[in-house]
Every structure is written in C-alpha cells, then in structure tokens.
C-alpha cells in the first residue's frame, strides 16, 4: 500500500557532512544518487548548529598545524576561501555557515546528486541480507524508494539499527554553538569570516544524556536556548558591545553521539593513540582532543593524526550497506574526534567511492577490491600515506 515513487543506484540517508561528501563522491563516479535530508539545507550540525569550526581537518602539533583531511573537504574549503568565507582560529579553519550551505548544494548539483528535502527516512524493506527500499515520510505522505545500495549518514545510525546490525549506544553531551553579531570589543569566542560576528560555544552543555530520547533532546534544546540568550545579554554589558545581538541559534539539536556501528573492525583507542597503519586505510583524521590510553593522558599536540580503515565503515551482516559520519565503527574513547566535521567528510567521501565501486562491480560492500578503492581515493586527492 506504500507507493514506490523512485529508484536509484545509491540512496544516501542524511545530508550532513558525511552524506554530502558520500553523495558527491558516488555521483562523480557516474552513479544515480538520491540524498534524503529531513531538513531543508545541507550540512547537518555543521551548518545548522553553527559549528563553524572545521575540527580534525588539521591536527595540532608543537610546530603548528598539519593537514589530515583532503579530498572533497579541501575542495569545499577552497571554494569558501575564494569568497573570503573562511578564516583561521588556531588549528581549524572557521567558516561562514550560510556560504557553506550554498557551496555544498552547488557541489551536489554539479555532480548530479538528486537532493530530496523534507524527506525523513523512517524504515527499510529487506530481502535476505540486502536492503531493497527505503521508506520516507514526506509532506506527500509515506513513500518508498528502491535502491541497490544504502549509505547510512543519518548520524544516529538509523538505517543500521533498522537492518538489525549490531551497534553500541554511547551517551554524550548535548550542547550548542551560536553566533553573536555587532561585536566591537573582542569577545570570548571564535572570530568568523564576517566582521563583528563571533561564534560562541556552550561547552559541555547538558552532560552525558541519551540523544535518542525525544524528551531529553527537547528539554536540552529549551535549556540551551535560555543559556544562549542570557550569555548574549552578558556580552552586551561589556563596554563597546552594547549593540551586540543574538544573530543565530541552532536549527537542530546539538546531539554529538548516539548509535555507533559495531563494524567488521572498529577503530580502537590503541590504534588511534599509537598511529596504527591499516592495509585498508581510507583516510586520516586529525587529533583535536586529549586522549586517555593505557593509563596515560596524551595531549592533543602530542598525538598523531590517525588512520581510519575501510572495515570500520562496513557492517557485519547486510551486504549493500555502508556507514559513514559519526556512526561508523570506533571505541567510546574516540567519541570526540570520530564525530568531528573533518572526520565525517573524510569517511563520507570514502563511503561514496566504495559504494559506487560495489554497485558498478555488482559486489557486496565486504567484497570490493580495497586496492582499487584506495587508487580512486588517491586520484581524488585523499591522503592515505604518512
């Protein structure tokens, strides 16, 4: 009784950083790609929660910053920089969120990605170990889209959970970033590419809660909005900032981590702490947080950038599903770096190229030639070597 309204080679669930990069990468390989996004903009928390800092694209060292993520992430930054919509705040670049939304859409449209806004994926239909269709709630009603492969970039691991894949569920802080305008006296926060505009961060926010609980998320949003307003009033009390105003607040709740895939091989704390190399590496991510491992506290500047293996994007059971973004497979200690924007863009791009390869070769995601995938990644300016 549910109408099948469309079909595609690849359906990407979620239009955040991972979904954006996955869609562009797959479409550039000649795939017919439909991206499902429940909102009406791309970028997820990156643009919708004013997370203007592109963390983990670079890793901090005692000598300065070193770039870890290239590819589509680097391409997006170059577009922003060319229009003076990117500046630097310490290690990471800081971007204008509205310009980022625009250039993400432009890159998708140029690649031939079919974006569906207001499309909330709600369930899947399976045959054996394969996903056949994705059910989507829309203003037109519930519809179905047939597909040959799905990339779960939902952030919360919705598709992998519906498919019955094993996952870990991590509680974490819900917080928010927001922008204050008309700052004349240097403000505590991060300067943006726009004069007089600063990004503010509420830090831990609401600590260690379940981001999948709608009541918890709603309560957190109400509390965080109150704090944003009160902090803005305090800023206005600073001499020179009397005309400051609350420019923007998050349009999405700042949920950091919920479900995380128990993949073919999860990235371990040891692997990230020691700079372990993988034969199936699909990219690097920066190290922008302190890491506790083996009884030792390793500062962000003493850590190495770390490799992500293809196997951490691959489920154990479903043959035509890949997972990218903050819900790919990693241990709990890596929650900070694994869910940052740079990491999401990198894992998304790798998933997009891998999905295109699997579809074109009529193979399951676990069966593709990883060496061919790595060749494609290198051809597209993705860093795979130390």
GROMACS .gro file of C-alpha atoms in nm:
model
  386
    1UNK     CA    1   0.000   0.000   0.000
    2UNK     CA    2   0.308   0.226   0.009
    3UNK     CA    3   0.375   0.375  -0.338
    4UNK     CA    4   0.720   0.328  -0.490
    5UNK     CA    5   0.789   0.675  -0.627
    6UNK     CA    6   1.153   0.649  -0.735
    7UNK     CA    7   1.465   0.436  -0.757
    8UNK     CA    8   1.838   0.500  -0.754
    9UNK     CA    9   2.169   0.319  -0.765
   10UNK     CA   10   2.254   0.460  -0.423
   11UNK     CA   11   2.039   0.619  -0.153
   12UNK     CA   12   2.226   0.832   0.099
   13UNK     CA   13   2.035   0.884   0.424
   14UNK     CA   14   2.128   1.219   0.575
   15UNK     CA   15   2.263   1.541   0.425
   16UNK     CA   16   2.519   1.630   0.690
   17UNK     CA   17   2.892   1.649   0.614
   18UNK     CA   18   2.921   1.272   0.564
   19UNK     CA   19   2.608   1.248   0.348
   20UNK     CA   20   2.716   1.545   0.138
   21UNK     CA   21   3.064   1.401   0.072
   22UNK     CA   22   2.929   1.049   0.009
   23UNK     CA   23   2.673   1.176  -0.241
   24UNK     CA   24   2.917   1.391  -0.434
   25UNK     CA   25   3.180   1.116  -0.448
   26UNK     CA   26   2.935   0.850  -0.571
   27UNK     CA   27   2.768   1.079  -0.825
   28UNK     CA   28   3.106   1.179  -0.968
   29UNK     CA   29   3.162   0.809  -1.038
   30UNK     CA   30   2.853   0.803  -1.259
   31UNK     CA   31   2.606   0.671  -1.002
   32UNK     CA   32   2.242   0.780  -0.983
   33UNK     CA   33   2.232   0.911  -0.625
   34UNK     CA   34   1.935   1.025  -0.418
   35UNK     CA   35   2.017   1.203  -0.091
   36UNK     CA   36   1.743   1.209   0.172
   37UNK     CA   37   1.756   1.504   0.412
   38UNK     CA   38   1.484   1.569   0.667
   39UNK     CA   39   1.563   1.942   0.685
   40UNK     CA   40   1.589   2.199   0.410
   41UNK     CA   41   1.963   2.261   0.400
   42UNK     CA   42   2.284   2.058   0.381
   43UNK     CA   43   2.550   2.031   0.648
   44UNK     CA   44   2.361   1.894   0.947
   45UNK     CA   45   2.506   2.018   1.276
   46UNK     CA   46   2.800   2.174   1.087
   47UNK     CA   47   2.582   2.442   0.933
   48UNK     CA   48   2.256   2.404   1.125
   49UNK     CA   49   2.412   2.416   1.470
   50UNK     CA   50   2.662   2.693   1.385
   51UNK     CA   51   2.954   2.453   1.431
   52UNK     CA   52   3.165   2.687   1.224
   53UNK     CA   53   3.495   2.523   1.323
   54UNK     CA   54   3.604   2.251   1.082
   55UNK     CA   55   3.772   2.043   1.351
   56UNK     CA   56   4.000   1.749   1.269
   57UNK     CA   57   4.066   1.866   0.913
   58UNK     CA   58   4.402   1.961   1.066
   59UNK     CA   59   4.587   1.816   1.361
   60UNK     CA   60   4.778   2.041   1.605
   61UNK     CA   61   5.148   1.985   1.670
   62UNK     CA   62   5.410   2.172   1.871
   63UNK     CA   63   5.540   2.314   1.542
   64UNK     CA   64   5.199   2.419   1.406
   65UNK     CA   65   4.906   2.257   1.228
   66UNK     CA   66   4.930   1.968   0.981
   67UNK     CA   67   4.653   1.891   0.733
   68UNK     CA   68   4.498   1.547   0.772
   69UNK     CA   69   4.183   1.559   0.556
   70UNK     CA   70   4.197   1.649   0.188
   71UNK     CA   71   3.965   1.550  -0.098
   72UNK     CA   72   3.614   1.694  -0.101
   73UNK     CA   73   3.672   1.860   0.237
   74UNK     CA   74   3.968   2.053   0.096
   75UNK     CA   75   3.773   2.138  -0.220
   76UNK     CA   76   3.489   2.286  -0.016
   77UNK     CA   77   3.732   2.493   0.190
   78UNK     CA   78   3.900   2.629  -0.121
   79UNK     CA   79   3.563   2.744  -0.255
   80UNK     CA   80   3.486   2.918   0.075
   81UNK     CA   81   3.832   3.075   0.094
   82UNK     CA   82   3.795   3.207  -0.262
   83UNK     CA   83   3.496   3.411  -0.145
   84UNK     CA   84   3.654   3.522   0.186
   85UNK     CA   85   3.415   3.294   0.374
   86UNK     CA   86   3.688   3.108   0.565
   87UNK     CA   87   3.925   3.228   0.833
   88UNK     CA   88   4.153   3.064   1.089
   89UNK     CA   89   4.104   3.014   1.463
   90UNK     CA   90   4.408   2.830   1.596
   91UNK     CA   91   4.422   2.484   1.437
   92UNK     CA   92   4.091   2.451   1.247
   93UNK     CA   93   3.950   2.671   0.972
   94UNK     CA   94   3.640   2.867   1.067
   95UNK     CA   95   3.372   2.905   0.800
   96UNK     CA   96   3.058   3.103   0.731
   97UNK     CA   97   2.768   2.860   0.766
   98UNK     CA   98   2.538   3.018   0.507
   99UNK     CA   99   2.810   3.019   0.242
  100UNK     CA  100   2.886   2.657   0.333
  101UNK     CA  101   2.522   2.557   0.275
  102UNK     CA  102   2.534   2.723  -0.066
  103UNK     CA  103   2.857   2.562  -0.184
  104UNK     CA  104   2.752   2.219  -0.057
  105UNK     CA  105   2.436   2.244  -0.267
  106UNK     CA  106   2.634   2.373  -0.565
  107UNK     CA  107   2.878   2.081  -0.550
  108UNK     CA  108   2.592   1.830  -0.521
  109UNK     CA  109   2.402   1.978  -0.814
  110UNK     CA  110   2.714   1.994  -1.032
  111UNK     CA  111   2.781   1.626  -0.957
  112UNK     CA  112   2.423   1.529  -1.043
  113UNK     CA  113   2.308   1.435  -0.692
  114UNK     CA  114   1.929   1.432  -0.657
  115UNK     CA  115   1.852   1.601  -0.325
  116UNK     CA  116   1.518   1.538  -0.154
  117UNK     CA  117   1.450   1.787   0.127
  118UNK     CA  118   1.176   1.733   0.383
  119UNK     CA  119   1.238   1.360   0.340
  120UNK     CA  120   1.268   1.175   0.670
  121UNK     CA  121   1.379   0.813   0.624
  122UNK     CA  122   1.166   0.606   0.860
  123UNK     CA  123   1.219   0.236   0.779
  124UNK     CA  124   1.363  -0.006   0.525
  125UNK     CA  125   1.247  -0.312   0.335
  126UNK     CA  126   1.489  -0.605   0.315
  127UNK     CA  127   1.524  -0.926   0.117
  128UNK     CA  128   1.769  -1.165   0.278
  129UNK     CA  129   2.086  -0.972   0.357
  130UNK     CA  130   2.007  -0.684   0.121
  131UNK     CA  131   1.813  -0.361   0.159
  132UNK     CA  132   1.560  -0.329  -0.122
  133UNK     CA  133   1.393   0.003  -0.046
  134UNK     CA  134   1.390   0.294   0.197
  135UNK     CA  135   1.059   0.423   0.333
  136UNK     CA  136   1.040   0.800   0.354
  137UNK     CA  137   0.799   1.025   0.542
  138UNK     CA  138   0.720   1.339   0.340
  139UNK     CA  139   0.452   1.606   0.309
  140UNK     CA  140   0.329   1.392   0.020
  141UNK     CA  141   0.279   1.102   0.260
  142UNK     CA  142   0.480   0.786   0.318
  143UNK     CA  143   0.659   0.670   0.004
  144UNK     CA  144   0.922   0.413  -0.089
  145UNK     CA  145   1.243   0.448  -0.293
  146UNK     CA  146   1.408   0.138  -0.434
  147UNK     CA  147   1.787   0.119  -0.428
  148UNK     CA  148   2.084  -0.105  -0.499
  149UNK     CA  149   2.286   0.026  -0.202
  150UNK     CA  150   2.236   0.249   0.102
  151UNK     CA  151   2.488   0.469   0.282
  152UNK     CA  152   2.379   0.545   0.638
  153UNK     CA  153   2.488   0.902   0.713
  154UNK     CA  154   2.199   0.967   0.949
  155UNK     CA  155   2.430   1.049   1.241
  156UNK     CA  156   2.225   0.828   1.469
  157UNK     CA  157   2.277   0.504   1.279
  158UNK     CA  158   1.906   0.478   1.197
  159UNK     CA  159   1.944   0.251   0.894
  160UNK     CA  160   2.193   0.014   1.054
  161UNK     CA  161   1.958  -0.025   1.351
  162UNK     CA  162   1.655  -0.097   1.128
  163UNK     CA  163   1.866  -0.351   0.939
  164UNK     CA  164   1.938  -0.539   1.261
  165UNK     CA  165   2.311  -0.465   1.265
  166UNK     CA  166   2.493  -0.473   1.596
  167UNK     CA  167   2.578  -0.135   1.745
  168UNK     CA  168   2.697   0.036   2.060
  169UNK     CA  169   2.495   0.320   2.205
  170UNK     CA  170   2.701   0.594   2.367
  171UNK     CA  171   2.567   0.866   2.591
  172UNK     CA  172   2.735   1.201   2.542
  173UNK     CA  173   2.687   1.572   2.598
  174UNK     CA  174   2.426   1.773   2.407
  175UNK     CA  175   2.547   2.125   2.354
  176UNK     CA  176   2.518   2.420   2.117
  177UNK     CA  177   2.715   2.680   1.929
  178UNK     CA  178   2.562   3.010   1.827
  179UNK     CA  179   2.659   3.342   1.672
  180UNK     CA  180   2.655   3.692   1.821
  181UNK     CA  181   2.661   3.992   1.587
  182UNK     CA  182   2.781   4.353   1.613
  183UNK     CA  183   3.077   4.277   1.839
  184UNK     CA  184   3.304   4.581   1.866
  185UNK     CA  185   3.519   4.484   2.166
  186UNK     CA  186   3.696   4.149   2.111
  187UNK     CA  187   3.469   3.882   2.251
  188UNK     CA  188   3.535   3.549   2.415
  189UNK     CA  189   3.468   3.303   2.136
  190UNK     CA  190   3.578   3.244   1.779
  191UNK     CA  191   3.604   3.520   1.521
  192UNK     CA  192   3.421   3.434   1.198
  193UNK     CA  193   3.490   3.548   0.840
  194UNK     CA  194   3.226   3.821   0.892
  195UNK     CA  195   3.334   4.138   1.069
  196UNK     CA  196   3.181   4.180   1.411
  197UNK     CA  197   3.040   3.825   1.422
  198UNK     CA  198   3.165   3.574   1.678
  199UNK     CA  199   3.080   3.209   1.730
  200UNK     CA  200   3.014   3.114   2.091
  201UNK     CA  201   3.022   2.764   2.242
  202UNK     CA  202   2.828   2.647   2.547
  203UNK     CA  203   3.091   2.380   2.617
  204UNK     CA  204   2.968   2.053   2.764
  205UNK     CA  205   2.610   2.180   2.777
  206UNK     CA  206   2.386   1.901   2.910
  207UNK     CA  207   2.624   1.623   3.012
  208UNK     CA  208   2.606   1.250   2.935
  209UNK     CA  209   2.249   1.211   2.811
  210UNK     CA  210   2.069   0.992   2.559
  211UNK     CA  211   2.036   1.190   2.238
  212UNK     CA  212   1.778   0.943   2.104
  213UNK     CA  213   1.529   1.030   2.378
  214UNK     CA  214   1.294   1.294   2.233
  215UNK     CA  215   1.206   1.426   2.579
  216UNK     CA  216   1.572   1.464   2.676
  217UNK     CA  217   1.657   1.634   2.346
  218UNK     CA  218   1.365   1.877   2.376
  219UNK     CA  219   1.449   1.965   2.735
  220UNK     CA  220   1.812   2.020   2.635
  221UNK     CA  221   1.715   2.249   2.348
  222UNK     CA  222   1.497   2.464   2.575
  223UNK     CA  223   1.767   2.490   2.840
  224UNK     CA  224   2.045   2.566   2.592
  225UNK     CA  225   1.842   2.838   2.419
  226UNK     CA  226   1.790   3.006   2.757
  227UNK     CA  227   2.164   2.997   2.820
  228UNK     CA  228   2.240   3.142   2.476
  229UNK     CA  229   2.007   3.434   2.540
  230UNK     CA  230   2.145   3.503   2.887
  231UNK     CA  231   2.506   3.483   2.763
  232UNK     CA  232   2.426   3.733   2.490
  233UNK     CA  233   2.287   3.976   2.748
  234UNK     CA  234   2.610   3.941   2.946
  235UNK     CA  235   2.811   4.016   2.631
  236UNK     CA  236   2.612   4.337   2.584
  237UNK     CA  237   2.727   4.453   2.927
  238UNK     CA  238   3.086   4.464   2.805
  239UNK     CA  239   3.200   4.814   2.709
  240UNK     CA  240   3.189   4.854   2.332
  241UNK     CA  241   2.946   4.567   2.280
  242UNK     CA  242   2.630   4.745   2.387
  243UNK     CA  243   2.479   4.689   2.041
  244UNK     CA  244   2.559   4.317   2.027
  245UNK     CA  245   2.270   4.087   1.942
  246UNK     CA  246   2.193   3.717   1.914
  247UNK     CA  247   2.243   3.656   1.543
  248UNK     CA  248   2.158   3.285   1.514
  249UNK     CA  249   2.079   2.983   1.728
  250UNK     CA  250   2.087   2.616   1.625
  251UNK     CA  251   1.811   2.491   1.399
  252UNK     CA  252   1.895   2.135   1.506
  253UNK     CA  253   1.968   1.991   1.850
  254UNK     CA  254   2.341   1.956   1.918
  255UNK     CA  255   2.344   1.578   1.969
  256UNK     CA  256   2.703   1.457   1.947
  257UNK     CA  257   2.694   1.077   1.951
  258UNK     CA  258   2.426   0.808   1.988
  259UNK     CA  259   2.442   0.476   1.798
  260UNK     CA  260   2.782   0.363   1.668
  261UNK     CA  261   2.817   0.063   1.436
  262UNK     CA  262   2.986  -0.249   1.568
  263UNK     CA  263   3.163  -0.286   1.235
  264UNK     CA  264   3.376  -0.556   1.075
  265UNK     CA  265   3.664  -0.387   1.262
  266UNK     CA  266   3.613  -0.091   1.493
  267UNK     CA  267   3.892   0.164   1.530
  268UNK     CA  268   4.046   0.113   1.873
  269UNK     CA  269   4.181   0.365   2.119
  270UNK     CA  270   4.519   0.194   2.088
  271UNK     CA  271   4.511   0.227   1.710
  272UNK     CA  272   4.439   0.599   1.729
  273UNK     CA  273   4.686   0.663   2.012
  274UNK     CA  274   4.978   0.482   1.850
  275UNK     CA  275   4.917   0.587   1.490
  276UNK     CA  276   4.847   0.234   1.374
  277UNK     CA  277   4.863   0.170   0.998
  278UNK     CA  278   4.596  -0.033   0.816
  279UNK     CA  279   4.621  -0.214   0.484
  280UNK     CA  280   4.269  -0.092   0.405
  281UNK     CA  281   4.319   0.272   0.510
  282UNK     CA  282   4.067   0.511   0.352
  283UNK     CA  283   4.182   0.837   0.512
  284UNK     CA  284   4.330   1.023   0.806
  285UNK     CA  285   4.163   1.233   1.070
  286UNK     CA  286   4.321   1.496   1.290
  287UNK     CA  287   4.367   1.464   1.665
  288UNK     CA  288   4.199   1.763   1.825
  289UNK     CA  289   4.141   1.632   2.176
  290UNK     CA  290   4.329   1.491   2.473
  291UNK     CA  291   4.318   1.110   2.475
  292UNK     CA  292   4.344   0.882   2.777
  293UNK     CA  293   4.501   0.548   2.688
  294UNK     CA  294   4.683   0.278   2.882
  295UNK     CA  295   4.690   0.495   3.195
  296UNK     CA  296   4.849   0.786   3.009
  297UNK     CA  297   4.699   1.122   2.922
  298UNK     CA  298   4.813   1.220   2.573
  299UNK     CA  299   4.771   1.589   2.493
  300UNK     CA  300   4.629   1.697   2.157
  301UNK     CA  301   4.968   1.830   2.042
  302UNK     CA  302   5.146   1.508   2.136
  303UNK     CA  303   4.905   1.285   1.945
  304UNK     CA  304   4.941   1.182   1.584
  305UNK     CA  305   4.674   1.208   1.319
  306UNK     CA  306   4.520   0.862   1.289
  307UNK     CA  307   4.413   0.632   1.010
  308UNK     CA  308   4.061   0.503   0.951
  309UNK     CA  309   4.028   0.157   0.790
  310UNK     CA  310   3.761   0.071   0.534
  311UNK     CA  311   3.641  -0.215   0.755
  312UNK     CA  312   3.517   0.037   1.014
  313UNK     CA  313   3.255   0.156   0.762
  314UNK     CA  314   3.134  -0.195   0.681
  315UNK     CA  315   2.856  -0.380   0.870
  316UNK     CA  316   2.897  -0.747   0.952
  317UNK     CA  317   2.570  -0.873   0.802
  318UNK     CA  318   2.396  -0.650   0.546
  319UNK     CA  319   2.574  -0.675   0.212
  320UNK     CA  320   2.464  -0.347   0.049
  321UNK     CA  321   2.503  -0.103   0.339
  322UNK     CA  322   2.789   0.130   0.431
  323UNK     CA  323   2.806   0.361   0.732
  324UNK     CA  324   2.981   0.699   0.748
  325UNK     CA  325   2.989   1.001   0.973
  326UNK     CA  326   2.968   0.988   1.349
  327UNK     CA  327   2.807   0.640   1.350
  328UNK     CA  328   3.091   0.442   1.184
  329UNK     CA  329   3.272   0.186   1.399
  330UNK     CA  330   3.503   0.310   1.677
  331UNK     CA  331   3.558   0.270   2.052
  332UNK     CA  332   3.396   0.503   2.301
  333UNK     CA  333   3.721   0.685   2.389
  334UNK     CA  334   3.730   0.821   2.034
  335UNK     CA  335   3.389   0.991   2.051
  336UNK     CA  336   3.538   1.339   2.028
  337UNK     CA  337   3.750   1.310   1.713
  338UNK     CA  338   3.540   1.045   1.538
  339UNK     CA  339   3.232   1.267   1.520
  340UNK     CA  340   3.401   1.593   1.417
  341UNK     CA  341   3.325   1.758   1.082
  342UNK     CA  342   3.658   1.675   0.918
  343UNK     CA  343   3.624   1.307   1.007
  344UNK     CA  344   3.265   1.298   0.879
  345UNK     CA  345   3.365   1.449   0.545
  346UNK     CA  346   3.653   1.203   0.509
  347UNK     CA  347   3.452   0.889   0.595
  348UNK     CA  348   3.163   1.007   0.379
  349UNK     CA  349   3.382   1.054   0.073
  350UNK     CA  350   3.537   0.708   0.115
  351UNK     CA  351   3.192   0.550   0.156
  352UNK     CA  352   3.071   0.723  -0.161
  353UNK     CA  353   3.357   0.591  -0.372
  354UNK     CA  354   3.327   0.243  -0.217
  355UNK     CA  355   2.951   0.236  -0.282
  356UNK     CA  356   3.000   0.333  -0.646
  357UNK     CA  357   3.259   0.057  -0.686
  358UNK     CA  358   3.033  -0.204  -0.525
  359UNK     CA  359   2.737  -0.111  -0.743
  360UNK     CA  360   2.935  -0.097  -1.067
  361UNK     CA  361   3.106  -0.431  -0.998
  362UNK     CA  362   2.784  -0.591  -0.863
  363UNK     CA  363   2.959  -0.685  -0.541
  364UNK     CA  364   2.876  -0.672  -0.173
  365UNK     CA  365   3.042  -0.398   0.030
  366UNK     CA  366   3.260  -0.652   0.212
  367UNK     CA  367   3.383  -0.797  -0.117
  368UNK     CA  368   3.519  -0.499  -0.309
  369UNK     CA  369   3.885  -0.465  -0.407
  370UNK     CA  370   4.015  -0.221  -0.145
  371UNK     CA  371   4.327  -0.154  -0.350
  372UNK     CA  372   4.109  -0.021  -0.631
  373UNK     CA  373   3.919   0.192  -0.379
  374UNK     CA  374   4.248   0.334  -0.250
  375UNK     CA  375   4.357   0.410  -0.606
  376UNK     CA  376   4.036   0.607  -0.660
  377UNK     CA  377   4.083   0.794  -0.332
  378UNK     CA  378   4.440   0.892  -0.422
  379UNK     CA  379   4.324   1.008  -0.764
  380UNK     CA  380   4.084   1.239  -0.584
  381UNK     CA  381   4.347   1.398  -0.359
  382UNK     CA  382   4.273   1.194  -0.045
  383UNK     CA  383   4.570   1.143   0.190
  384UNK     CA  384   4.641   0.776   0.262
  385UNK     CA  385   5.013   0.776   0.344
  386UNK     CA  386   5.207   0.909   0.641
   0.00000   0.00000   0.00000
